[in-house]
Amino acid sequence: RALTAQAASLGVEARVRFLGQVRHEALIDVYNAADAFVLASTREGCPNVLLEAMACGTPAIAADAGGAREVIGEPAAGLVLDERTPEAVAAAVRRVLFS
């Protein structure tokens, strides 16, 4: 509810979807519908979620954690963040979507 309220207060509620838990079989539809995938967590092992998103052709943006740099090896696959701040995430999303 807090995120929904925040999206409304920022005027982006028509552009943001909070899906909650999604069945694994339905993830392909979510990844295919997305313009970009953001993984901003600070601790990751081998981030399978990045591989799944990129396998669907969705560019990935990830914090520099775990194996993100190894997984996102080329610019066409997405970007790895040098810093994990809201501004850095926003800049990366703009770069992926509008470059």
Short mmCIF file of N, CA and C in Angstrom, two decimals:
data_model
loop_
_atom_site.label_atom_id
_atom_site.label_comp_id
_atom_site.label_asym_id
_atom_site.label_seq_id
_atom_site.Cartn_x
_atom_site.Cartn_y
_atom_site.Cartn_z
N ARG A 1 0.81 -1.20 0.00
CA ARG A 1 0.00 0.00 0.00
C ARG A 1 0.85 1.26 0.00
N ALA A 2 1.96 1.22 0.73
CA ALA A 2 2.82 2.41 0.80
C ALA A 2 3.41 2.73 -0.57
N LEU A 3 3.82 1.70 -1.32
CA LEU A 3 4.38 1.94 -2.66
C LEU A 3 3.31 2.44 -3.62
N THR A 4 2.11 1.90 -3.53
CA THR A 4 1.01 2.36 -4.37
C THR A 4 0.71 3.82 -4.08
N ALA A 5 0.68 4.19 -2.81
CA ALA A 5 0.45 5.59 -2.43
C ALA A 5 1.58 6.48 -2.93
N GLN A 6 2.81 6.00 -2.83
CA GLN A 6 3.94 6.79 -3.30
C GLN A 6 3.87 6.99 -4.81
N ALA A 7 3.53 5.95 -5.55
CA ALA A 7 3.38 6.08 -7.00
C ALA A 7 2.31 7.11 -7.34
N ALA A 8 1.21 7.08 -6.61
CA ALA A 8 0.13 8.05 -6.84
C ALA A 8 0.60 9.47 -6.52
N SER A 9 1.32 9.63 -5.43
CA SER A 9 1.78 10.97 -5.05
C SER A 9 2.80 11.52 -6.05
N LEU A 10 3.52 10.63 -6.74
CA LEU A 10 4.50 11.06 -7.73
C LEU A 10 3.90 11.18 -9.13
N GLY A 11 2.63 10.80 -9.27
CA GLY A 11 1.96 10.91 -10.56
C GLY A 11 2.36 9.84 -11.56
N VAL A 12 2.87 8.70 -11.10
CA VAL A 12 3.30 7.65 -12.01
C VAL A 12 2.46 6.38 -11.89
N GLU A 13 1.35 6.46 -11.18
CA GLU A 13 0.55 5.25 -10.92
C GLU A 13 0.06 4.57 -12.19
N ALA A 14 -0.11 5.30 -13.27
CA ALA A 14 -0.56 4.69 -14.53
C ALA A 14 0.59 3.97 -15.25
N ARG A 15 1.82 4.21 -14.81
CA ARG A 15 2.98 3.63 -15.48
C ARG A 15 3.69 2.57 -14.66
N VAL A 16 3.20 2.30 -13.45
CA VAL A 16 3.84 1.36 -12.53
C VAL A 16 2.84 0.28 -12.16
N ARG A 17 3.31 -0.95 -12.13
CA ARG A 17 2.47 -2.08 -11.71
C ARG A 17 3.15 -2.81 -10.57
N PHE A 18 2.43 -3.04 -9.50
CA PHE A 18 2.92 -3.85 -8.39
C PHE A 18 2.18 -5.17 -8.46
N LEU A 19 2.86 -6.20 -8.92
CA LEU A 19 2.22 -7.48 -9.22
C LEU A 19 2.15 -8.43 -8.03
N GLY A 20 2.94 -8.18 -7.02
CA GLY A 20 3.00 -9.14 -5.91
C GLY A 20 3.67 -10.42 -6.39
N GLN A 21 3.36 -11.51 -5.73
CA GLN A 21 3.97 -12.79 -6.09
C GLN A 21 3.42 -13.27 -7.44
N VAL A 22 4.31 -13.71 -8.31
CA VAL A 22 3.94 -14.18 -9.64
C VAL A 22 4.39 -15.64 -9.77
N ARG A 23 3.50 -16.47 -10.27
CA ARG A 23 3.85 -17.88 -10.51
C ARG A 23 5.04 -17.95 -11.48
N HIS A 24 5.93 -18.88 -11.24
CA HIS A 24 7.13 -19.01 -12.07
C HIS A 24 6.77 -19.15 -13.55
N GLU A 25 5.72 -19.91 -13.85
CA GLU A 25 5.32 -20.12 -15.25
C GLU A 25 4.86 -18.83 -15.93
N ALA A 26 4.44 -17.85 -15.14
CA ALA A 26 3.93 -16.60 -15.70
C ALA A 26 5.03 -15.54 -15.84
N LEU A 27 6.22 -15.80 -15.34
CA LEU A 27 7.28 -14.79 -15.37
C LEU A 27 7.67 -14.39 -16.79
N ILE A 28 7.62 -15.31 -17.73
CA ILE A 28 7.99 -14.97 -19.10
C ILE A 28 7.10 -13.85 -19.64
N ASP A 29 5.82 -13.87 -19.29
CA ASP A 29 4.91 -12.81 -19.75
C ASP A 29 5.27 -11.48 -19.10
N VAL A 30 5.66 -11.51 -17.83
CA VAL A 30 6.05 -10.28 -17.13
C VAL A 30 7.33 -9.71 -17.73
N TYR A 31 8.34 -10.56 -17.91
CA TYR A 31 9.60 -10.09 -18.50
C TYR A 31 9.38 -9.55 -19.92
N ASN A 32 8.58 -10.23 -20.71
CA ASN A 32 8.33 -9.78 -22.08
C ASN A 32 7.57 -8.47 -22.13
N ALA A 33 6.77 -8.18 -21.12
CA ALA A 33 6.00 -6.93 -21.09
C ALA A 33 6.83 -5.76 -20.56
N ALA A 34 7.93 -6.06 -19.88
CA ALA A 34 8.75 -5.01 -19.25
C ALA A 34 9.66 -4.33 -20.25
N ASP A 35 9.87 -3.04 -20.05
CA ASP A 35 10.83 -2.29 -20.86
C ASP A 35 12.25 -2.45 -20.32
N ALA A 36 12.36 -2.69 -19.02
CA ALA A 36 13.66 -2.91 -18.37
C ALA A 36 13.40 -3.64 -17.06
N PHE A 37 14.46 -4.29 -16.56
CA PHE A 37 14.39 -5.01 -15.30
C PHE A 37 15.46 -4.43 -14.38
N VAL A 38 15.08 -4.08 -13.16
CA VAL A 38 16.03 -3.49 -12.21
C VAL A 38 16.17 -4.41 -11.01
N LEU A 39 17.41 -4.77 -10.68
CA LEU A 39 17.73 -5.55 -9.50
C LEU A 39 18.69 -4.71 -8.68
N ALA A 40 18.18 -4.06 -7.64
CA ALA A 40 19.00 -3.13 -6.86
C ALA A 40 19.44 -3.71 -5.52
N SER A 41 19.37 -5.02 -5.37
CA SER A 41 19.76 -5.62 -4.10
C SER A 41 21.26 -5.52 -3.89
N THR A 42 21.66 -5.56 -2.63
CA THR A 42 23.08 -5.41 -2.30
C THR A 42 23.80 -6.74 -2.13
N ARG A 43 23.05 -7.82 -1.99
CA ARG A 43 23.65 -9.14 -1.80
C ARG A 43 23.01 -10.12 -2.77
N GLU A 44 23.82 -10.70 -3.60
CA GLU A 44 23.35 -11.68 -4.56
C GLU A 44 24.42 -12.73 -4.74
N GLY A 45 23.99 -13.91 -5.08
CA GLY A 45 24.93 -14.94 -5.51
C GLY A 45 24.99 -14.84 -7.03
N CYS A 46 24.66 -15.90 -7.70
CA CYS A 46 24.49 -15.86 -9.14
C CYS A 46 23.04 -15.47 -9.38
N PRO A 47 22.79 -14.27 -9.82
CA PRO A 47 21.41 -13.77 -9.92
C PRO A 47 20.65 -14.37 -11.10
N ASN A 48 20.01 -15.51 -10.88
CA ASN A 48 19.23 -16.17 -11.93
C ASN A 48 18.16 -15.26 -12.51
N VAL A 49 17.62 -14.38 -11.69
CA VAL A 49 16.57 -13.49 -12.15
C VAL A 49 17.08 -12.59 -13.29
N LEU A 50 18.34 -12.21 -13.25
CA LEU A 50 18.92 -11.43 -14.36
C LEU A 50 18.97 -12.26 -15.63
N LEU A 51 19.40 -13.51 -15.49
CA LEU A 51 19.46 -14.41 -16.64
C LEU A 51 18.08 -14.62 -17.24
N GLU A 52 17.09 -14.79 -16.38
CA GLU A 52 15.72 -15.00 -16.87
C GLU A 52 15.21 -13.78 -17.63
N ALA A 53 15.43 -12.58 -17.08
CA ALA A 53 14.98 -11.36 -17.74
C ALA A 53 15.68 -11.19 -19.09
N MET A 54 17.00 -11.36 -19.10
CA MET A 54 17.75 -11.17 -20.33
C MET A 54 17.43 -12.24 -21.36
N ALA A 55 17.10 -13.45 -20.93
CA ALA A 55 16.71 -14.50 -21.87
C ALA A 55 15.43 -14.15 -22.60
N CYS A 56 14.62 -13.28 -21.99
CA CYS A 56 13.39 -12.82 -22.63
C CYS A 56 13.61 -11.55 -23.44
N GLY A 57 14.87 -11.08 -23.51
CA GLY A 57 15.18 -9.88 -24.28
C GLY A 57 14.98 -8.60 -23.50
N THR A 58 14.78 -8.69 -22.20
CA THR A 58 14.57 -7.50 -21.37
C THR A 58 15.92 -7.01 -20.85
N PRO A 59 16.31 -5.77 -21.14
CA PRO A 59 17.58 -5.27 -20.63
C PRO A 59 17.54 -5.18 -19.11
N ALA A 60 18.64 -5.55 -18.47
CA ALA A 60 18.72 -5.59 -17.02
C ALA A 60 19.63 -4.50 -16.49
N ILE A 61 19.24 -3.94 -15.36
CA ILE A 61 20.03 -2.95 -14.64
C ILE A 61 20.21 -3.54 -13.25
N ALA A 62 21.44 -3.66 -12.79
CA ALA A 62 21.68 -4.31 -11.51
C ALA A 62 22.76 -3.60 -10.72
N ALA A 63 22.61 -3.67 -9.40
CA ALA A 63 23.67 -3.21 -8.51
C ALA A 63 24.87 -4.13 -8.69
N ASP A 64 26.03 -3.61 -8.36
CA ASP A 64 27.27 -4.39 -8.50
C ASP A 64 27.39 -5.34 -7.31
N ALA A 65 26.62 -6.41 -7.36
CA ALA A 65 26.61 -7.40 -6.28
C ALA A 65 26.65 -8.79 -6.89
N GLY A 66 27.28 -9.70 -6.18
CA GLY A 66 27.33 -11.08 -6.66
C GLY A 66 27.94 -11.15 -8.04
N GLY A 67 27.29 -11.86 -8.93
CA GLY A 67 27.81 -12.06 -10.27
C GLY A 67 27.22 -11.14 -11.31
N ALA A 68 26.68 -10.00 -10.91
CA ALA A 68 26.03 -9.10 -11.86
C ALA A 68 26.95 -8.68 -13.01
N ARG A 69 28.19 -8.35 -12.71
CA ARG A 69 29.12 -7.93 -13.78
C ARG A 69 29.42 -9.06 -14.75
N GLU A 70 29.45 -10.28 -14.27
CA GLU A 70 29.68 -11.42 -15.16
C GLU A 70 28.44 -11.71 -16.01
N VAL A 71 27.28 -11.54 -15.43
CA VAL A 71 26.03 -11.84 -16.14
C VAL A 71 25.72 -10.78 -17.18
N ILE A 72 25.87 -9.52 -16.81
CA ILE A 72 25.60 -8.41 -17.73
C ILE A 72 26.94 -8.04 -18.35
N GLY A 73 27.34 -8.80 -19.35
CA GLY A 73 28.67 -8.64 -19.93
C GLY A 73 28.75 -7.69 -21.10
N GLU A 74 27.62 -7.35 -21.70
CA GLU A 74 27.63 -6.49 -22.88
C GLU A 74 26.57 -5.41 -22.74
N PRO A 75 26.79 -4.23 -23.34
CA PRO A 75 25.81 -3.15 -23.22
C PRO A 75 24.40 -3.52 -23.68
N ALA A 76 24.28 -4.38 -24.66
CA ALA A 76 22.95 -4.77 -25.13
C ALA A 76 22.17 -5.54 -24.06
N ALA A 77 22.88 -6.14 -23.11
CA ALA A 77 22.23 -6.90 -22.04
C ALA A 77 21.74 -6.00 -20.92
N GLY A 78 22.32 -4.81 -20.80
CA GLY A 78 21.93 -3.89 -19.75
C GLY A 78 23.12 -3.19 -19.13
N LEU A 79 22.97 -2.76 -17.88
CA LEU A 79 24.00 -1.99 -17.20
C LEU A 79 24.17 -2.47 -15.76
N VAL A 80 25.41 -2.37 -15.28
CA VAL A 80 25.69 -2.61 -13.86
C VAL A 80 25.95 -1.24 -13.24
N LEU A 81 25.30 -0.98 -12.12
CA LEU A 81 25.42 0.30 -11.46
C LEU A 81 26.76 0.43 -10.74
N ASP A 82 27.41 1.58 -10.89
CA ASP A 82 28.63 1.85 -10.14
C ASP A 82 28.31 2.26 -8.71
N GLU A 83 27.15 2.88 -8.52
CA GLU A 83 26.69 3.23 -7.18
C GLU A 83 25.20 2.90 -7.09
N ARG A 84 24.77 2.56 -5.90
CA ARG A 84 23.38 2.14 -5.71
C ARG A 84 22.61 3.26 -5.01
N THR A 85 22.28 4.28 -5.79
CA THR A 85 21.49 5.40 -5.29
C THR A 85 20.26 5.55 -6.18
N PRO A 86 19.22 6.19 -5.69
CA PRO A 86 18.05 6.42 -6.55
C PRO A 86 18.42 7.16 -7.83
N GLU A 87 19.32 8.11 -7.72
CA GLU A 87 19.73 8.89 -8.89
C GLU A 87 20.46 8.02 -9.91
N ALA A 88 21.31 7.12 -9.44
CA ALA A 88 22.05 6.23 -10.34
C ALA A 88 21.11 5.25 -11.02
N VAL A 89 20.14 4.73 -10.27
CA VAL A 89 19.16 3.82 -10.86
C VAL A 89 18.35 4.55 -11.93
N ALA A 90 17.87 5.75 -11.61
CA ALA A 90 17.07 6.52 -12.56
C ALA A 90 17.88 6.84 -13.82
N ALA A 91 19.14 7.22 -13.66
CA ALA A 91 19.99 7.53 -14.82
C ALA A 91 20.20 6.28 -15.68
N ALA A 92 20.39 5.14 -15.04
CA ALA A 92 20.57 3.89 -15.79
C ALA A 92 19.32 3.51 -16.55
N VAL A 93 18.17 3.68 -15.93
CA VAL A 93 16.91 3.37 -16.61
C VAL A 93 16.74 4.28 -17.82
N ARG A 94 17.00 5.58 -17.64
CA ARG A 94 16.91 6.51 -18.78
C ARG A 94 17.87 6.09 -19.89
N ARG A 95 19.07 5.72 -19.51
CA ARG A 95 20.08 5.33 -20.51
C ARG A 95 19.65 4.08 -21.28
N VAL A 96 19.12 3.09 -20.57
CA VAL A 96 18.68 1.86 -21.22
C VAL A 96 17.47 2.12 -22.12
N LEU A 97 16.53 2.92 -21.65
CA LEU A 97 15.30 3.13 -22.41
C LEU A 97 15.45 4.11 -23.56
N PHE A 98 16.34 5.07 -23.43
CA PHE A 98 16.39 6.13 -24.43
C PHE A 98 17.70 6.21 -25.20
N SER A 99 18.54 5.21 -25.10
CA SER A 99 19.80 5.22 -25.87
C SER A 99 19.66 4.41 -27.13
#
